[in-house]
XYZ file of C-alpha atoms in Angstrom:
426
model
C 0.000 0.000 0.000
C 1.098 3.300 -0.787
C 1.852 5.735 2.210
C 2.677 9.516 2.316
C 6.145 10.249 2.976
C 6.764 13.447 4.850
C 10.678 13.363 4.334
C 11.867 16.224 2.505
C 10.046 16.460 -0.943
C 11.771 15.808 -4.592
C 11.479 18.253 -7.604
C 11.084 17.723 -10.694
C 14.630 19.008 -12.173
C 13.792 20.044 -16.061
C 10.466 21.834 -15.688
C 11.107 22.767 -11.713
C 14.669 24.287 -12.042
C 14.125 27.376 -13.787
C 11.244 28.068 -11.221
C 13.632 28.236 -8.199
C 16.869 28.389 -9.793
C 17.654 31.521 -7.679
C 17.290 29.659 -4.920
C 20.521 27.525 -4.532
C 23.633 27.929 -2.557
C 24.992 30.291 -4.865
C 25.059 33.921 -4.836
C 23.118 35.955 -7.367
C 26.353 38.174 -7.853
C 28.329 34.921 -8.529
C 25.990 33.425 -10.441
C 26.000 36.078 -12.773
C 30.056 36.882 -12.527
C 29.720 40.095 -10.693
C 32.798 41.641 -9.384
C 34.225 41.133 -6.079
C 36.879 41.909 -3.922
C 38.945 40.399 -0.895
C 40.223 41.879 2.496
C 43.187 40.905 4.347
C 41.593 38.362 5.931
C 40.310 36.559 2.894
C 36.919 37.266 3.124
C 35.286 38.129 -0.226
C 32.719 40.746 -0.640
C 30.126 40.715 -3.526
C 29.940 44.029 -5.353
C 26.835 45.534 -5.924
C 26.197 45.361 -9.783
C 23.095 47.398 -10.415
C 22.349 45.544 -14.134
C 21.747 42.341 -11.855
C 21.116 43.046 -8.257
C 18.774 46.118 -8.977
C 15.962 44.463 -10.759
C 16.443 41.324 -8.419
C 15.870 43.921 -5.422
C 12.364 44.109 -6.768
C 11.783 40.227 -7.379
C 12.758 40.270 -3.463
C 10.299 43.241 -2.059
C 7.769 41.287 -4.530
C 8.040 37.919 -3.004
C 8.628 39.399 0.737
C 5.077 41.761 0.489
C 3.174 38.633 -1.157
C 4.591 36.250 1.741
C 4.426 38.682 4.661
C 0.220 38.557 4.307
C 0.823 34.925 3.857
C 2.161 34.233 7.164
C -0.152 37.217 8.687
C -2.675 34.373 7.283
C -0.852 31.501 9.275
C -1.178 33.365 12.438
C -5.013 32.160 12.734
C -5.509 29.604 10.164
C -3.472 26.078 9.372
C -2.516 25.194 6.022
C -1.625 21.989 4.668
C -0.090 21.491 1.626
C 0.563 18.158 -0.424
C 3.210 17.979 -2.994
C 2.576 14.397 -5.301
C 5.951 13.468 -6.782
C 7.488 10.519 -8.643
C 11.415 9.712 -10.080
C 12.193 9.678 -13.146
C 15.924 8.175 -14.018
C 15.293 5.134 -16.565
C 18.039 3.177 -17.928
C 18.871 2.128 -21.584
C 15.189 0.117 -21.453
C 13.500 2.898 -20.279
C 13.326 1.260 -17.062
C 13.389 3.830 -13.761
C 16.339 2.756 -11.466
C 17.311 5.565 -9.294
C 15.867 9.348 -7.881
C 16.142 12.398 -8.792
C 18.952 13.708 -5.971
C 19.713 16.769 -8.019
C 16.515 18.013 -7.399
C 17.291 17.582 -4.146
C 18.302 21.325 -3.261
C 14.990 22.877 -4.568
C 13.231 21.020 -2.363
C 14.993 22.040 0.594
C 14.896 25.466 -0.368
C 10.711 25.480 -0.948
C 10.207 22.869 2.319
C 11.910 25.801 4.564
C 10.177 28.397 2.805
C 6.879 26.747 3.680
C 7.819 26.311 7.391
C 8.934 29.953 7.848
C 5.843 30.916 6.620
C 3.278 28.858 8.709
C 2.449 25.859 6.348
C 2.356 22.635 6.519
C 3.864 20.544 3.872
C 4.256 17.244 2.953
C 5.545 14.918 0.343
C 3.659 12.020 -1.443
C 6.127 10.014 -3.183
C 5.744 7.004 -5.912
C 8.114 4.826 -8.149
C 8.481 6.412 -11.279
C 9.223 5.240 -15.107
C 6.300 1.957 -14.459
C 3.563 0.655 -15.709
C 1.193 1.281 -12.487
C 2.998 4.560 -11.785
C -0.064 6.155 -13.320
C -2.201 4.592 -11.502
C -0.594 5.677 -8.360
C 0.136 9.003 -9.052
C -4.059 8.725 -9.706
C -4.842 7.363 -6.584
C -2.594 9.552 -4.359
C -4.465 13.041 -6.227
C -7.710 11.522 -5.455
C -7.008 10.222 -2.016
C -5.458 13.939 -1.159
C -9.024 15.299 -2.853
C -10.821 13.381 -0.103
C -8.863 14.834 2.584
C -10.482 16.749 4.535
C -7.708 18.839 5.728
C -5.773 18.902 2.672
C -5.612 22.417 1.401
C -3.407 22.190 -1.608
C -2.001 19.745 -4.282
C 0.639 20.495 -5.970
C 1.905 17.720 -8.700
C 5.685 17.695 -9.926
C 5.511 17.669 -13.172
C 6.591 16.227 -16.049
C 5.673 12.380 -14.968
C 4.777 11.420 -18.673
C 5.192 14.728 -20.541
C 5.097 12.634 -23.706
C 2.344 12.570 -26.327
C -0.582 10.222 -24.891
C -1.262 8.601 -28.326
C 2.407 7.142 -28.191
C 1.672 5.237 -25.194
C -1.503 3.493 -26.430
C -2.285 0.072 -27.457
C -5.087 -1.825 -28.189
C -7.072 0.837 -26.148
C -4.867 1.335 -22.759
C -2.194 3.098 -22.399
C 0.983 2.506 -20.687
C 4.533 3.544 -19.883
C 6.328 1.060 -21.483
C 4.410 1.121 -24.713
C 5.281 4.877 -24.429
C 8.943 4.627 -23.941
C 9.109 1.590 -26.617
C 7.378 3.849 -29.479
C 9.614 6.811 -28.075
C 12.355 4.306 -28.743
C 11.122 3.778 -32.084
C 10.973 7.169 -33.231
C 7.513 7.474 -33.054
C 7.892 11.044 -31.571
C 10.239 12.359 -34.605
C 7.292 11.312 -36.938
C 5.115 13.034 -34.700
C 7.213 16.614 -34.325
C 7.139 16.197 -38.515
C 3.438 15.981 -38.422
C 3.652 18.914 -36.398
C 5.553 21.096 -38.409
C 3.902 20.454 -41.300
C 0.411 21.566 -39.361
C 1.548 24.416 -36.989
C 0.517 25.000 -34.275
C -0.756 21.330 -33.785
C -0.686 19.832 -30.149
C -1.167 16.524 -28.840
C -2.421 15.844 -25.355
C -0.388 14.279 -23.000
C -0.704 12.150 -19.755
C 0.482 14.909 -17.590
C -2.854 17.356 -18.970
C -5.318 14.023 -17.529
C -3.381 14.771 -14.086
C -3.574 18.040 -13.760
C -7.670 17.771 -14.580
C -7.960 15.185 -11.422
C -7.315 17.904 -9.345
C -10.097 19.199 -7.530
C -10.748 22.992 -8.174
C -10.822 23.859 -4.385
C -7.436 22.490 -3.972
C -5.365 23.072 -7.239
C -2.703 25.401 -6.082
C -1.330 25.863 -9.491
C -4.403 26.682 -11.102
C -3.634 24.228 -13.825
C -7.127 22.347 -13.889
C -9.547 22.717 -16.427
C -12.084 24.750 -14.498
C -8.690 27.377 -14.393
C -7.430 26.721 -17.015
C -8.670 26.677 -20.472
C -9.800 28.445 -23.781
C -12.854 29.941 -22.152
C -11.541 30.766 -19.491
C -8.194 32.800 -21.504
C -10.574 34.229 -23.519
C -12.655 35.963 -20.080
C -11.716 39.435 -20.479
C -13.208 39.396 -16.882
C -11.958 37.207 -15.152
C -8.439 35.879 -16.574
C -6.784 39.184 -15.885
C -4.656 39.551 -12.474
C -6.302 42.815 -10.797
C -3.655 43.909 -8.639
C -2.305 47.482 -9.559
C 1.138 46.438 -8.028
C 0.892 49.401 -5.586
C -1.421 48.638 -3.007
C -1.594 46.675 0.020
C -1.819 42.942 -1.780
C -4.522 41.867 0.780
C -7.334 44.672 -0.568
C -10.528 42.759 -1.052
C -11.025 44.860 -4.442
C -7.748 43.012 -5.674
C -8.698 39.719 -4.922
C -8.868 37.800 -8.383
C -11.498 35.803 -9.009
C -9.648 32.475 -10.205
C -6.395 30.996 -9.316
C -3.423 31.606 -12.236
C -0.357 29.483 -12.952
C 2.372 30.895 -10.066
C 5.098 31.347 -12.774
C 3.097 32.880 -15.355
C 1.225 35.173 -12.307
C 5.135 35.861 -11.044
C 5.744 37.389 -14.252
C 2.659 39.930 -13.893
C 3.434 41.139 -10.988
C 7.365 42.013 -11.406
C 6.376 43.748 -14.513
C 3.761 45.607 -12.729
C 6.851 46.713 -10.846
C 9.605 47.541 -13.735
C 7.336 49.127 -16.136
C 6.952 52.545 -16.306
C 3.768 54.069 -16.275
C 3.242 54.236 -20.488
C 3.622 50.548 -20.647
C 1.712 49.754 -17.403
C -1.232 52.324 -16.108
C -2.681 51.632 -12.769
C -4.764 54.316 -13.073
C -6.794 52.873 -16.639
C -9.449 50.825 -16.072
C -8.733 46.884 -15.634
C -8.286 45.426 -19.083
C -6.608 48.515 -20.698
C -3.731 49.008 -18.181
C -0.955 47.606 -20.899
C -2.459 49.218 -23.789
C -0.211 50.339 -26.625
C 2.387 47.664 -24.907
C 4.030 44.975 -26.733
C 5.381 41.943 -25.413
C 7.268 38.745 -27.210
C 6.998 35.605 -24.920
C 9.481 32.752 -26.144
C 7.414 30.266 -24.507
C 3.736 28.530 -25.198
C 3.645 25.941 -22.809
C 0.486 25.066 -20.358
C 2.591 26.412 -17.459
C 3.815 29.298 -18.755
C 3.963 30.968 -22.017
C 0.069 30.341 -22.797
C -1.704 31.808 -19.069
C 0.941 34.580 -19.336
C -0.270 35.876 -22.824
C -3.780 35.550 -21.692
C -3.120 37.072 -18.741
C -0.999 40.211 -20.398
C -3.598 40.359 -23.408
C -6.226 40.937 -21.616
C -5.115 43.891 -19.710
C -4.965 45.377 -23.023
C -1.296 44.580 -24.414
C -0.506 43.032 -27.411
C 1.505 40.031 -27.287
C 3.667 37.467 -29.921
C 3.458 33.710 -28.554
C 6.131 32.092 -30.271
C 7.440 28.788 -29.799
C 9.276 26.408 -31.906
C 7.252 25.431 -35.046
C 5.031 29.243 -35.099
C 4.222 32.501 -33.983
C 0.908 33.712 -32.719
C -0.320 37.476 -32.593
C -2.969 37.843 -29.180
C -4.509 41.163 -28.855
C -6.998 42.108 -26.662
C -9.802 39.998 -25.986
C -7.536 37.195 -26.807
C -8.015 37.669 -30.520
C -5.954 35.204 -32.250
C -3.932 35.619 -35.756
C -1.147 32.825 -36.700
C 1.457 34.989 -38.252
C 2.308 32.984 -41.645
C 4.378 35.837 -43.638
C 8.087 36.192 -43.926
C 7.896 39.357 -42.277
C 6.633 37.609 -38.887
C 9.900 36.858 -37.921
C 10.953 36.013 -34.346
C 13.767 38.785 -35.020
C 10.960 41.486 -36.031
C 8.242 40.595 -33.038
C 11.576 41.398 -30.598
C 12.213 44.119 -32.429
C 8.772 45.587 -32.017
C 8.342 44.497 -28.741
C 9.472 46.691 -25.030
C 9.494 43.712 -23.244
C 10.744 39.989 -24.031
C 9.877 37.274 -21.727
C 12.345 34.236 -22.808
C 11.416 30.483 -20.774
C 13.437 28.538 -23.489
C 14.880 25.211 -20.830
C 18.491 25.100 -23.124
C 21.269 26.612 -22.244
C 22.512 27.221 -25.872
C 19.431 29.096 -26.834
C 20.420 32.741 -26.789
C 18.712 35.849 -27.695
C 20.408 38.332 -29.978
C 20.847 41.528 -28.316
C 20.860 43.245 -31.761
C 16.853 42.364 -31.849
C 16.477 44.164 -28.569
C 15.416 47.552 -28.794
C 16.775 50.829 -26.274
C 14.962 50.843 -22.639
C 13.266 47.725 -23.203
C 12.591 44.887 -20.335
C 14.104 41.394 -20.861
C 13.052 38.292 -18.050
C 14.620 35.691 -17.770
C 12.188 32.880 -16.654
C 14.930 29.601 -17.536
C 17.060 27.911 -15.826
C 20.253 29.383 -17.598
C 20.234 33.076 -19.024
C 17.982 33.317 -22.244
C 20.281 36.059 -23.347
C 24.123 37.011 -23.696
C 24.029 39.106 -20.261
C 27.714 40.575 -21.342
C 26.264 41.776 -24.690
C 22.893 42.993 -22.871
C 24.688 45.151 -20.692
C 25.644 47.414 -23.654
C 21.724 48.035 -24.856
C 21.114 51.603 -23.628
C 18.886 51.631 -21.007
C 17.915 47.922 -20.608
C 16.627 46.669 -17.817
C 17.271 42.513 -16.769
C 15.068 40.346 -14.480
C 17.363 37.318 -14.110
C 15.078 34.910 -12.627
C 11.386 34.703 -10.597
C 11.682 32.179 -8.832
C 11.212 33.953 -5.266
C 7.869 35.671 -6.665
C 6.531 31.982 -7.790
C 6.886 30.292 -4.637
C 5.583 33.063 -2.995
C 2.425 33.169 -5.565
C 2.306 29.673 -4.863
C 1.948 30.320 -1.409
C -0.790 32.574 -1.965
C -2.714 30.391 -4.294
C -3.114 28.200 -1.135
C -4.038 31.369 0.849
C -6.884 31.843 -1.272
C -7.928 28.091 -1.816
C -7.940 27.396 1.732
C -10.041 31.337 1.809
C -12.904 30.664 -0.489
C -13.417 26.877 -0.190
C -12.019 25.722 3.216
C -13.141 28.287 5.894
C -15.587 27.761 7.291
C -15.570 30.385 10.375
């Protein structure tokens, strides 16, 4: 029988590193080569280097104001959070033999964060890379649904980030099947398909676990009742309120749904960085980014697709691109696949004041000739998006490095809010 293991939790490494990245034992200065110097008695001092630390001062006073009304929260209410995770190390047979252990500091990192701020959390672990893994993983979301004082799932994805037809056979599907066919080269006949009809997606088994998460406790906001093509397209109600000046806690900010933390993360450190032209607290909700244009390198579920939703429909215009097409969203969510030679990746940069990059490979770099004077460039990967050497020269540029402090705090909140609307009962 399968029990919950409350032992420090393990992250998923490829989708779950660029989400905390800034949170390992490394300094951002050093991270990011920053000068430093030495005294006499060897200790080293970090110089301040205002391309870097400056923007990352305002991912800090982000996360710190978002989880300072979290723990006010704590003070008269428990929270209990559930994190569902499984290894995933195969061998040459796509068998799994072994954990994750480089995931190992994340975990660490987002377990204390939790405790210092009054919640409760606890790991849920299964064998990954076999044949009854999905079932597991299935049974441990549904048991933590029936849990009465569970307040939160949260799922480590990818488990099977694969396309589900690849893993079915003769009407079930299954890991093995999935690996074999993977094995095959099913999936380059697949990505052909898929180039050859753009934009063309195929569901995997990840989307059917993510839907098995009950509403009231989905803490990324990743379920179908948050997350969808109705709901992107609610001009009402999949826009982030917050003007990013007032006290986060105002009842008038409250949104009315629960957003993806990393794509929400994003929102609010722009609502921060941008000057008033691009981002107008005063406007009416849906027109505060009007006449702003935005380029995310990114479509995914988690990310790139909430994010231009959530941008587009507080009036900016935004270029989805990704690795087969580009997509033009206006307001409204108004869709128009952009087909000419024109529609270049190099031209939407060029056109755009802020770039938003989420590209998980360290060799993918964006030229800094595409990137206009005083524009905004986030970093949302794992390894800088950009040259930050060559950045450094664009007049008046300004560089968030990473978000991952504003996530966890967002995700944080999500539970907040969860545990607000559907779990108290006084």
């Amino acid at each position: 029988m399968l029990r919950p293991s409350s032992s420090i939790p393990l992250f998923r490494q490829r989708i779950w590193r660029k989400y905390f990245e800034s949170f390992q034992n490394k300094t951002i200065a050093k991270r990011h080569k920053s000068s430093a110097c030495s005294l006499q008695d060897g200790t080293i001092i970090e110089e301040y280097d205002p391309f870097i630390d400056k923007p990352m001062e305002i991912v800090r006073e982000v996360s710190e104001e978002i989880r300072a009304s979290v723990r006010n929260y704590t003070e008269t209410n428990e929270l209990n959070l559930v994190a569902i995770t499984a290894s995933r190390r195969y061998d040459e047979d796509g068998k799994c033999t072994d954990v994750d252990h480089g995931s190992d500091t994340y975990s660490e990192w987002i377990s204390k964060t939790c405790e210092h701020d009054g919640i409760n959390y606890e790991t849920w672990r299964v064998a990954g890379g076999l044949d009854n893994t999905s079932q597991q993983v299935q049974s441990l979301i549904e048991r933590a649904n029936d849990f009465n004082h569970v307040h939160g799932i949260l799922v480590y994805y990818p488990l099977y980030n694969k396309p589900y037809i690849l893993g079915m056979k003769d009407g079930e599907w299954s890991a093995s099947t999935q690996q074999d066919r993977i094995n095959a080269g099913y999936e380059n006949i697949l990505q052909e398909i898929r180039r050859k009809c753009q934009g063309l997606t195929y569901k995997t088994k990840d989307d059917y676990f993510r839907d098995l998460v009950h509403p009231s406790k989905d803490v990324e906001g990743l379920c179908h009742s948050y997350h969808s093509r109705k709901q992107f397209r609610n001009q009402a109600l999949y826009v982030d309120k917050y003007d990013g000046i007032s006290d986060n806690e105002t009842d008038y900010f409250q949104n009315d749904t629960i957003f993806p933390c990393t794509a929400l993360s994003v929102v609010r450190i722009l609502k921060r960085c941008l000057n008033e032209k691009q981002f107008d607290p005063s406007k009416p909700i849906g027109r505060r980014m009007e006449g702003t244009t935005f380029t995310i390198i990114n479509r995914s579920q988690i990310l790139g697709r909430p994010l231009a939703s959530l941008l587009a429909n507080d009036g900016a215009t935004v270029y989805s691109v990704d690795e087969s097409s580009i997509v033009k969203i206006s307001h409204g969510n108004m869709l128009n696949r952009c087909s000419k030679v024109n529609d270049s990746v190099q031209k939407c940069i060029e056109d755009s004041s802020v770039i938003i990059s989420g590209v998980p490979c360290s060799d993918f770099k964006v030229p800094t000739s595409w990137i206009q004077r005083n524009s905004t460039f986030i970093n949302v990967a794992s390894e800088p998006n950009v040259d930050e050497d060559s950045l450094r020269k664009v007049e008046g540029v300004q560089y968030v490095s990473a978000v991952g402090k504003v996530t966890v705090a967002l995700l944080e909140h999500n539970l907040v809010e969860l545990h607000n609307k559907f779990h108290n009962l006084q």
